[in-house]
Coordinates of N, CA and C in Angstrom, one line a residue:
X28 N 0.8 -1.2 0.0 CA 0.0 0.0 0.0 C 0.9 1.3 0.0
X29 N 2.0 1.2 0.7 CA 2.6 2.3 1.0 C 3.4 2.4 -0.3
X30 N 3.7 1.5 -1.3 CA 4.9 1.7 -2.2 C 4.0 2.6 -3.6
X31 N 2.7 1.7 -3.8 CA 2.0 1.7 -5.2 C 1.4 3.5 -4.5
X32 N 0.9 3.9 -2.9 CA 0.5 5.4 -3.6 C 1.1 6.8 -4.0
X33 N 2.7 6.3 -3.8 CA 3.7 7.5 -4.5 C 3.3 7.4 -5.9
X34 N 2.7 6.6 -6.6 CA 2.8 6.7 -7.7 C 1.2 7.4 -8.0
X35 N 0.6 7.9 -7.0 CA -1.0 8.5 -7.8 C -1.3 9.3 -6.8
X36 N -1.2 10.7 -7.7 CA -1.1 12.1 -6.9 C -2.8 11.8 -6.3
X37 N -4.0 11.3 -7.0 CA -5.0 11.2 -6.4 C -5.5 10.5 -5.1
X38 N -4.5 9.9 -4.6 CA -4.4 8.8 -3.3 C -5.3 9.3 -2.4
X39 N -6.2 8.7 -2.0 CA -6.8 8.6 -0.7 C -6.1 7.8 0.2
X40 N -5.8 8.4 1.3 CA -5.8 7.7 2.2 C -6.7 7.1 3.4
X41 N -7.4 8.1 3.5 CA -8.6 7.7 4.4 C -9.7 7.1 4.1
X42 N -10.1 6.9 2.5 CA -10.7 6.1 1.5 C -9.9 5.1 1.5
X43 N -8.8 4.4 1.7 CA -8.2 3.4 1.3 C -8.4 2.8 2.6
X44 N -8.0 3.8 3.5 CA -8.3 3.1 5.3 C -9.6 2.3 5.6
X45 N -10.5 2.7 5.0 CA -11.6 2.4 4.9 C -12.0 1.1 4.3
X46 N -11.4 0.3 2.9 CA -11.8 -0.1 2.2 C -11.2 -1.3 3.1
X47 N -10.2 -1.1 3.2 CA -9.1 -2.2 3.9 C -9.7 -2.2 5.1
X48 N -10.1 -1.6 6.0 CA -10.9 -2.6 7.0 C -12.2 -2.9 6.8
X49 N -12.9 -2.3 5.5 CA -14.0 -3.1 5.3 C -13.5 -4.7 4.8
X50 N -12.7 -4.5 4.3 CA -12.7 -6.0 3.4 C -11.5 -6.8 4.3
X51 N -11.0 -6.0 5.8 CA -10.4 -6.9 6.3 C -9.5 -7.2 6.7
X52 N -8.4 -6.3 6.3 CA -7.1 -6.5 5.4 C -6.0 -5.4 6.0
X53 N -5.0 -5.6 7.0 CA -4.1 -4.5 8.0 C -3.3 -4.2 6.9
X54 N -3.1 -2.7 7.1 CA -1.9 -1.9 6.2 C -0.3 -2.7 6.6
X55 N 0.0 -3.3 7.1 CA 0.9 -4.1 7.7 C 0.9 -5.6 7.3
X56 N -0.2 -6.0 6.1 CA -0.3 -7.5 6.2 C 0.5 -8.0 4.9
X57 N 1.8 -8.9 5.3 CA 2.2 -9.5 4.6 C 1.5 -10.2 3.2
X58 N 1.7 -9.7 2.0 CA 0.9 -10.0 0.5 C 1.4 -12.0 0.7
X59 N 2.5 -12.2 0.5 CA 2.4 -13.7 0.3 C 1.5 -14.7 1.4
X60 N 1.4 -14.4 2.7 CA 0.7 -15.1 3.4 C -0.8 -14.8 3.6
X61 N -1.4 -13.6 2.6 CA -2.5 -13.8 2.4 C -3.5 -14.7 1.9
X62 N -4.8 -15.6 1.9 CA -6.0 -15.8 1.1 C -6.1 -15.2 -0.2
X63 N -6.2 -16.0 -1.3 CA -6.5 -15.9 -2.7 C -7.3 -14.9 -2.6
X64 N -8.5 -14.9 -1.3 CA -9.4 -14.1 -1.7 C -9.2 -12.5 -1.1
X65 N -8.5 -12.7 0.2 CA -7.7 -11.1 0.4 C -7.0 -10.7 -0.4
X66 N -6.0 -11.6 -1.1 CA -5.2 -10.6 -2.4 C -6.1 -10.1 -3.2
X67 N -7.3 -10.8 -3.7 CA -8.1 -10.1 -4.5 C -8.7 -9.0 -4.2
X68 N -8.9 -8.9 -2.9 CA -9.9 -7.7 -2.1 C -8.5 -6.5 -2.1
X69 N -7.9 -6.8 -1.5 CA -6.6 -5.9 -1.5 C -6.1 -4.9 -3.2
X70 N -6.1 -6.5 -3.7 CA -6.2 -5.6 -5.4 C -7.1 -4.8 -5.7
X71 N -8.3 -5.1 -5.5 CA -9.5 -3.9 -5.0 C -9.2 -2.8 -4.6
X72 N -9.3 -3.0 -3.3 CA -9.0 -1.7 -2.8 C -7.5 -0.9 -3.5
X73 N -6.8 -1.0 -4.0 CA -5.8 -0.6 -4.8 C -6.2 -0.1 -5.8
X74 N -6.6 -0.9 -6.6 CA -7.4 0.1 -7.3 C -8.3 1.1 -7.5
X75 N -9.2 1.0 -6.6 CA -10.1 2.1 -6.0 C -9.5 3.3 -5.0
X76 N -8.5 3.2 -4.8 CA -8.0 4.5 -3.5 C -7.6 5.4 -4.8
X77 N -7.4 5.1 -5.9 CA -6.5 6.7 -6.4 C -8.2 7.5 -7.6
X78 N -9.2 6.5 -6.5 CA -10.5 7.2 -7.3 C -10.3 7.6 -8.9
X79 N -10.2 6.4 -9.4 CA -10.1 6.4 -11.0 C -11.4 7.1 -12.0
X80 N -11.2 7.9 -12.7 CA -12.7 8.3 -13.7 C -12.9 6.8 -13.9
X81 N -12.1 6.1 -14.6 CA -12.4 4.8 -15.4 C -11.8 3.9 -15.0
X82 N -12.5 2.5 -14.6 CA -11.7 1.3 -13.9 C -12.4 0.2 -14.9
X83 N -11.0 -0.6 -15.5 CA -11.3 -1.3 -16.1 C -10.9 -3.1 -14.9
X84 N -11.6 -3.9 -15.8 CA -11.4 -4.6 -14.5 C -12.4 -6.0 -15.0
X85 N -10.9 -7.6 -15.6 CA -11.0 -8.3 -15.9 C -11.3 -9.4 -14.9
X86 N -12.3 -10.0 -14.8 CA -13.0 -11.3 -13.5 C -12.8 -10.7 -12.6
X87 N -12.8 -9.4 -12.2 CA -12.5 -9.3 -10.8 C -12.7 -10.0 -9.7
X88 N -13.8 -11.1 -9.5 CA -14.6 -11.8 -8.2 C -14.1 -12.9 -8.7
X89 N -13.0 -13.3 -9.9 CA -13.1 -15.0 -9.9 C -11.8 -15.5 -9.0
X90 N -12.6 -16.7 -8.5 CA -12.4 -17.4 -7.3 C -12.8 -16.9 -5.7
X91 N -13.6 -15.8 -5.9 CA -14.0 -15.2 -4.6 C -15.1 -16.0 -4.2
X92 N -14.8 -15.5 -2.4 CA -16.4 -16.5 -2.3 C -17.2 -15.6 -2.1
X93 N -18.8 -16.0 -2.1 CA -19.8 -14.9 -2.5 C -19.8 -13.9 -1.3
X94 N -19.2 -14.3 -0.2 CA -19.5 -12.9 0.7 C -18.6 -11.7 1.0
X95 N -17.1 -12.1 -0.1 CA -16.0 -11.2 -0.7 C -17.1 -10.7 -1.7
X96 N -17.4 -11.4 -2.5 CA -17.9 -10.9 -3.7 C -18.8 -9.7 -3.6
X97 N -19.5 -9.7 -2.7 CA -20.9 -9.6 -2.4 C -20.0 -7.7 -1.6
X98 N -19.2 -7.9 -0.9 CA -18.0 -6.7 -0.3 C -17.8 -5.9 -1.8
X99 N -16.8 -7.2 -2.5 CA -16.6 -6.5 -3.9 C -17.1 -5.3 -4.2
X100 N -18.5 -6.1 -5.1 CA -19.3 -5.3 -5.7 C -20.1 -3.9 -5.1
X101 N -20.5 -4.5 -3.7 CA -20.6 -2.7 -3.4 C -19.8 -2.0 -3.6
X102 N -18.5 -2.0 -3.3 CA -17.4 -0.9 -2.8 C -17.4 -0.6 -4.5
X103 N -17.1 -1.2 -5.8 CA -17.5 -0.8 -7.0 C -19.0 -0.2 -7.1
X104 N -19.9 -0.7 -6.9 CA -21.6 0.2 -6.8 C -21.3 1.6 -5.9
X105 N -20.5 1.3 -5.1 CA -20.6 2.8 -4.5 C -19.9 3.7 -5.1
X106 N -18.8 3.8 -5.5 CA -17.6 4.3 -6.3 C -18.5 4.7 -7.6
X107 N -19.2 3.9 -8.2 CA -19.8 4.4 -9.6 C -21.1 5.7 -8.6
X108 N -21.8 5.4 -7.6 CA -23.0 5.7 -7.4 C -22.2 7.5 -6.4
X109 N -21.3 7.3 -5.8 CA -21.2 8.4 -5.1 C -19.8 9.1 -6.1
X110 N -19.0 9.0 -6.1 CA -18.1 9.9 -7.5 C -18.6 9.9 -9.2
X111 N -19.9 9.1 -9.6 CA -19.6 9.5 -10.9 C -18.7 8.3 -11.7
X112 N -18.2 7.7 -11.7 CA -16.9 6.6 -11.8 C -17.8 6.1 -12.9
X113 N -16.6 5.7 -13.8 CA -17.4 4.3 -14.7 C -16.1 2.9 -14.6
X114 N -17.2 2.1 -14.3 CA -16.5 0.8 -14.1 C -16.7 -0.4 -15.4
X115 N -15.7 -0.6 -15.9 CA -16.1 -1.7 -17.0 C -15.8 -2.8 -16.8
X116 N -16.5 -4.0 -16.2 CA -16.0 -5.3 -16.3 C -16.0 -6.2 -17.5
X117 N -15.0 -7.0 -17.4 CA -15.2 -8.2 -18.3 C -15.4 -9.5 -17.8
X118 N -16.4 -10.3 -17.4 CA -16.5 -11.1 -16.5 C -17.6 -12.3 -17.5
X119 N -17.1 -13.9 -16.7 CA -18.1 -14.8 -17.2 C -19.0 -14.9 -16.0
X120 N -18.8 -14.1 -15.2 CA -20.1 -14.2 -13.8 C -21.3 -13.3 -13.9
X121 N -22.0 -14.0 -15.0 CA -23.2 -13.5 -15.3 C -24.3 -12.9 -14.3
X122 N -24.1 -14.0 -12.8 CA -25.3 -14.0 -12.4 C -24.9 -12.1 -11.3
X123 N -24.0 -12.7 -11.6 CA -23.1 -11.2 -10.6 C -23.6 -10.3 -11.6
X124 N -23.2 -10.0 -12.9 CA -23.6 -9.0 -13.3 C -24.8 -8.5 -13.3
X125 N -25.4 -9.7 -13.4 CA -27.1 -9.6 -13.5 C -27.5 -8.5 -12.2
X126 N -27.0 -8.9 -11.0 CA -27.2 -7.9 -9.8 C -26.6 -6.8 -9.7
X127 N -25.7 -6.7 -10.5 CA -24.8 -5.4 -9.8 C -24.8 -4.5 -11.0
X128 N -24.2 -4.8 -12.7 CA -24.6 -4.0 -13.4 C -25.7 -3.2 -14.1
X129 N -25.2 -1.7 -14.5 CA -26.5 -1.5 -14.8 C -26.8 -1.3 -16.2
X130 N -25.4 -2.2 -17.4 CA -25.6 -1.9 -18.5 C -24.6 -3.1 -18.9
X131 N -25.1 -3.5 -20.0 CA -24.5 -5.2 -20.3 C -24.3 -5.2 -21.7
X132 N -23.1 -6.0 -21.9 CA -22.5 -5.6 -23.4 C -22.1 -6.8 -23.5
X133 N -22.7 -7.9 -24.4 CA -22.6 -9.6 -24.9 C -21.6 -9.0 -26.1
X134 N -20.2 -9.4 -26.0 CA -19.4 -9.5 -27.1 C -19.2 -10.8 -27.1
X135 N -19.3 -11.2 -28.6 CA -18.9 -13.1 -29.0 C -17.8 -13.5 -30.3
X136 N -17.1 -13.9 -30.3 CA -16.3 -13.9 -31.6 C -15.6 -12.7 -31.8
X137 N -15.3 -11.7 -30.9 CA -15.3 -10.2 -31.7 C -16.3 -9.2 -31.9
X138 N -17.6 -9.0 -32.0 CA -18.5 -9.0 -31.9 C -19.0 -8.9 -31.0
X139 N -19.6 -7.4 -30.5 CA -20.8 -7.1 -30.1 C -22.6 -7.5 -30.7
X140 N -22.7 -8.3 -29.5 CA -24.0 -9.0 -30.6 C -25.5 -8.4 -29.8
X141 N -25.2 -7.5 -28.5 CA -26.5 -7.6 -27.6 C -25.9 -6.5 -26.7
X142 N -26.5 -5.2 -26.5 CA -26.0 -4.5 -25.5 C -27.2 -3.4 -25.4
X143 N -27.3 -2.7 -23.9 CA -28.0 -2.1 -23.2 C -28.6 -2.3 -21.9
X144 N -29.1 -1.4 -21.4 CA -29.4 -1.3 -19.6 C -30.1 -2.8 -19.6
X145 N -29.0 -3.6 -18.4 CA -29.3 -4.5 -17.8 C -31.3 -5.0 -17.6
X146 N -31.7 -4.0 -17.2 CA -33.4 -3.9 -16.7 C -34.0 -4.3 -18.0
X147 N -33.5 -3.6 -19.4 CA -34.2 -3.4 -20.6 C -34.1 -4.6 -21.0
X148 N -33.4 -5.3 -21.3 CA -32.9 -6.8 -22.1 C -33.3 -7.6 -21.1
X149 N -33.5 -8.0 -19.9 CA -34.3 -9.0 -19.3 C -35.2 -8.3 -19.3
X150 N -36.2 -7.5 -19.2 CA -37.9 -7.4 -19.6 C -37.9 -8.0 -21.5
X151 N -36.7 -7.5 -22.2 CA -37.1 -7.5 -23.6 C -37.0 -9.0 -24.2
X152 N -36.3 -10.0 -23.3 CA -36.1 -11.4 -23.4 C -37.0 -12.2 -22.7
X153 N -37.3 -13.4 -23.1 CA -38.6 -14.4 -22.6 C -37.8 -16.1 -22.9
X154 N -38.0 -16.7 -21.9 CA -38.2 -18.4 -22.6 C -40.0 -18.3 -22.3
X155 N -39.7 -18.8 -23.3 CA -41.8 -19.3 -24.2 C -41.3 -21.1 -23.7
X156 N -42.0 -21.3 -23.8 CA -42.4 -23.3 -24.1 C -44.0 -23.0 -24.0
X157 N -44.2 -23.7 -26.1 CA -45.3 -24.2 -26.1 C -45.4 -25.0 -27.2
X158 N -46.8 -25.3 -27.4 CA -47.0 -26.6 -28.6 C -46.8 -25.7 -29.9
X159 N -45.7 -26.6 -30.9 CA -45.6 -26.0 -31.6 C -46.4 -26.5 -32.9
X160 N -46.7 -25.5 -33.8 CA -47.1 -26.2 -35.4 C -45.8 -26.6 -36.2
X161 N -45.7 -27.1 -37.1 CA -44.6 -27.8 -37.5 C -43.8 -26.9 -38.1
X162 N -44.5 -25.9 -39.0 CA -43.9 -24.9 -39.6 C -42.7 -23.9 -38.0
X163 N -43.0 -24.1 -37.0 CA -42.7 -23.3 -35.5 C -41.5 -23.9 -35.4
X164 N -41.5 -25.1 -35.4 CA -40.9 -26.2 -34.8 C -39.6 -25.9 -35.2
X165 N -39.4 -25.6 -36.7 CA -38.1 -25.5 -37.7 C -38.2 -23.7 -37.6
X166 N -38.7 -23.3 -37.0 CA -38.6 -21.6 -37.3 C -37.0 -21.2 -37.1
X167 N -36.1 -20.5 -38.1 CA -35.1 -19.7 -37.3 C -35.0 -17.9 -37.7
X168 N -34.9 -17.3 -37.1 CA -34.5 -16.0 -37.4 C -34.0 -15.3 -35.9
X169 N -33.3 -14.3 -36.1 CA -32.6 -13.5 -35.0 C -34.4 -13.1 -34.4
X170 N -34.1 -13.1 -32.7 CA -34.9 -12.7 -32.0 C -35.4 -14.4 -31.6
X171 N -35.2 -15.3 -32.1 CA -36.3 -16.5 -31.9 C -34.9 -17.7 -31.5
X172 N -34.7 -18.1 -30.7 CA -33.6 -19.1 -30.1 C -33.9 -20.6 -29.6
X173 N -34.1 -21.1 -30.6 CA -34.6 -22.5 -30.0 C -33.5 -23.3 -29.2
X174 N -34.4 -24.0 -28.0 CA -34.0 -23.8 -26.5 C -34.0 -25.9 -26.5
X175 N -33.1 -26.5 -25.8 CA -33.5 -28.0 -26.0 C -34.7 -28.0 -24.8
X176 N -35.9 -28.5 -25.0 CA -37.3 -28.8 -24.5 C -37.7 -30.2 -24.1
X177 N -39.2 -30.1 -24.0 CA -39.7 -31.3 -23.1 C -39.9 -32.2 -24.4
X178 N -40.4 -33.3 -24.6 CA -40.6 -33.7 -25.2 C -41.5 -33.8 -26.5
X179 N -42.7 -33.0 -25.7 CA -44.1 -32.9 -26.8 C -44.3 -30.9 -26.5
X180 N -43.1 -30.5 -25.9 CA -43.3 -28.9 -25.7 C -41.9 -28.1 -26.4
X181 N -42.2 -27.1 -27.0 CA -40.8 -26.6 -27.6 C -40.3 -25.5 -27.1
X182 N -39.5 -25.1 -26.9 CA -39.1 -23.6 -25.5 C -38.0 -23.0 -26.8
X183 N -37.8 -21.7 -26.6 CA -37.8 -20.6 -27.5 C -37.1 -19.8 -26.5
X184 N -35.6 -19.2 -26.5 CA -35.7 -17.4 -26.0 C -36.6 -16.7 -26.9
X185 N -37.0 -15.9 -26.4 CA -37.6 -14.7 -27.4 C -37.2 -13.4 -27.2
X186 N -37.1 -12.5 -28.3 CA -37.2 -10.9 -28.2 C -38.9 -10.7 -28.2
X187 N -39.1 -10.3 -27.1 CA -41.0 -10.4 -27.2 C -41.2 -8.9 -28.0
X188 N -40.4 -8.1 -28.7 CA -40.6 -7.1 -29.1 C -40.4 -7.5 -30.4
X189 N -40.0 -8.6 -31.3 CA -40.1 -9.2 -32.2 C -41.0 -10.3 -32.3
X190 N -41.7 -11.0 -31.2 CA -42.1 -12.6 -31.1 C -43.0 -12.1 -29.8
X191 N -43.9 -11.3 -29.7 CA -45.0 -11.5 -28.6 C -46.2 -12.6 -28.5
X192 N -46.4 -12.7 -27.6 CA -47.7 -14.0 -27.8 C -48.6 -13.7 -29.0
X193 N -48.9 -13.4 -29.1 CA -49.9 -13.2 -30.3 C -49.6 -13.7 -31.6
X194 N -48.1 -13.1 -31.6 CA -47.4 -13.4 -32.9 C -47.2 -15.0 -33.5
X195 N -46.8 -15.5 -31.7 CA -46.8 -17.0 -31.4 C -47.6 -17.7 -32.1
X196 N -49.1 -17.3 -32.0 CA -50.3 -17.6 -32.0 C -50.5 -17.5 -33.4
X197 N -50.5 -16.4 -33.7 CA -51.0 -16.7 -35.7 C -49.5 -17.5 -35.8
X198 N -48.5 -17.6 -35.6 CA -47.2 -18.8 -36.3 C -48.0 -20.2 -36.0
X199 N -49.0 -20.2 -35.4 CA -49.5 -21.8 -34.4 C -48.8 -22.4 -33.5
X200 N -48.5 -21.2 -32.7 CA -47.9 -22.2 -31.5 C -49.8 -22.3 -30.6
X201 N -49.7 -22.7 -29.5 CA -50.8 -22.9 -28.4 C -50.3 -23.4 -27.3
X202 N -50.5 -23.2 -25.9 CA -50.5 -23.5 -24.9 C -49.4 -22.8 -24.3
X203 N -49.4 -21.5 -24.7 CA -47.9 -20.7 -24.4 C -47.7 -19.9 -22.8
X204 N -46.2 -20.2 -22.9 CA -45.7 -20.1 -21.1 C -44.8 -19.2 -21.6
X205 N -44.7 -17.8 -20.9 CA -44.2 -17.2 -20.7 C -43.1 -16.7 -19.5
X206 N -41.6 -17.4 -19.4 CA -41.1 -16.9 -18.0 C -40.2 -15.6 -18.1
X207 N -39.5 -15.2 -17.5 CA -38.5 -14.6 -17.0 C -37.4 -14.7 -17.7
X208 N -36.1 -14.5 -18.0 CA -35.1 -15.1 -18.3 C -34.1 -14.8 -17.8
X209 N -32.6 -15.8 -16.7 CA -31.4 -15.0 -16.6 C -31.0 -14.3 -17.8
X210 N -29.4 -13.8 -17.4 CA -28.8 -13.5 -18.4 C -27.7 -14.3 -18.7
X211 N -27.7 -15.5 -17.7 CA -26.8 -16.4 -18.5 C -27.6 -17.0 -19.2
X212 N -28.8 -17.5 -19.1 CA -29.7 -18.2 -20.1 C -30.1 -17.5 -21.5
X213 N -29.9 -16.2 -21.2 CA -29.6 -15.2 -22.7 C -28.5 -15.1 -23.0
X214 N -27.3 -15.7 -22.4 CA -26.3 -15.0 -23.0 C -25.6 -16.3 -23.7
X215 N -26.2 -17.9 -23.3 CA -26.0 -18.9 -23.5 C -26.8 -19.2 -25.1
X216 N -28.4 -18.7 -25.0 CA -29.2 -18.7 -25.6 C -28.5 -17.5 -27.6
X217 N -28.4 -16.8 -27.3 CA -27.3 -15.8 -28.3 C -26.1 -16.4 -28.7
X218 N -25.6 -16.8 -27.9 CA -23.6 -17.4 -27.9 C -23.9 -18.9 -29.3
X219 N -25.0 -19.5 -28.5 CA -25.2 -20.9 -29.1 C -26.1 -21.0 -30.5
X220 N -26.7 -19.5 -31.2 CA -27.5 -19.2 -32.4 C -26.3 -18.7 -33.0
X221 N -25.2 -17.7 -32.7 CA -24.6 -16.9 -33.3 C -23.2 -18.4 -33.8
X222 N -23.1 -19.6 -33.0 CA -22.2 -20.5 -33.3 C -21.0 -20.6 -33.0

């Protein structure tokens, strides 16, 4: 701590005091005999004391356990919510994102294939399962993601802003379920159409 804040005229100190006994961690504590998951927390807090405009920031939580994680991500939520801050993760911890972000960017292959406020894209996404007509059965086009199903029932991601019930309905589907969807099940659902 003491070596890395000569180098950032922005150093908090009392912000940094802070972070480090939230997450645990004595200004005094030997780096090699730490927990995988204190060095992570510690990297944390490192990165957050010189109050960055922009923090970029690859798996940050991987291998943490969820009640570091769960530390993590506030001290990032707060940082964006009380300075203004933009934080960019690159993470396969979907479900994390799903809670903490508030804007989600699916790149696949190179390619950006799906991006915008977290809230919008899970209301704008559905798994359907229903009876399909045959013509349904073989349907493909962007927005429509066939999903492996029950036996005699066929389940679909949908863009319901492309594919609303109704739409379902003149294609001949019937007996249509509409749920919820994660964003790993969207983001699995996209990854596995795009190939």
């Amino acid at each position: 701590v003491y070596f890395l804040r000569k180098f950032y005229p922005d150093w908090d100190d009392d912000y940094c005091a802070r972070l480090l006994e939230r997450f645990g961690i004595a200004w005094d504590e030997w780096i090699p005999k730490m927990s995988f998951g204190s060095k992570i927390k510690l990297a944390m807090a490192m990165a957050l004391c010189h109050r960055p405009d922009l923090l970029l920031l690859d798996e940050p939580t991987l291998g943490v356990d969820a009640v570091s994680k769960k530390e993590i991500f506030s001290e990032l939520l707060a940082a964006v919510q009380e300075e203004s801050h933009t934080v960019l993760i690159s993470s396969h911890g979907l479900s994390d994102l799903e809670r903490f972000a508030d804007h989600i960017g699916v790149i696949h292959k190179g390619q950006m294939i799906l991006e915008g406020p977290t809230d919008t894209l899970l209301e704008r996404f559905r798994l359907a399962e229903f009876l399909p007509s045959n013509g349904l059965a073989t349907h493909r086009s962007d927005g429509f993601y066939p999903q492996p199903g029950k036996q005699d029932r066929f389940r679909a991601v949908l863009d319901i802003e492309q594919y609303p019930e109704e739409r379902l309905e003149q294609m001949g589907a019937s007996e249509i379920t509409m749920v919820p969807i994660s964003l790993e099940d969207l983001f699995v659902a996209l990854v596995r159409e795009e190939g």
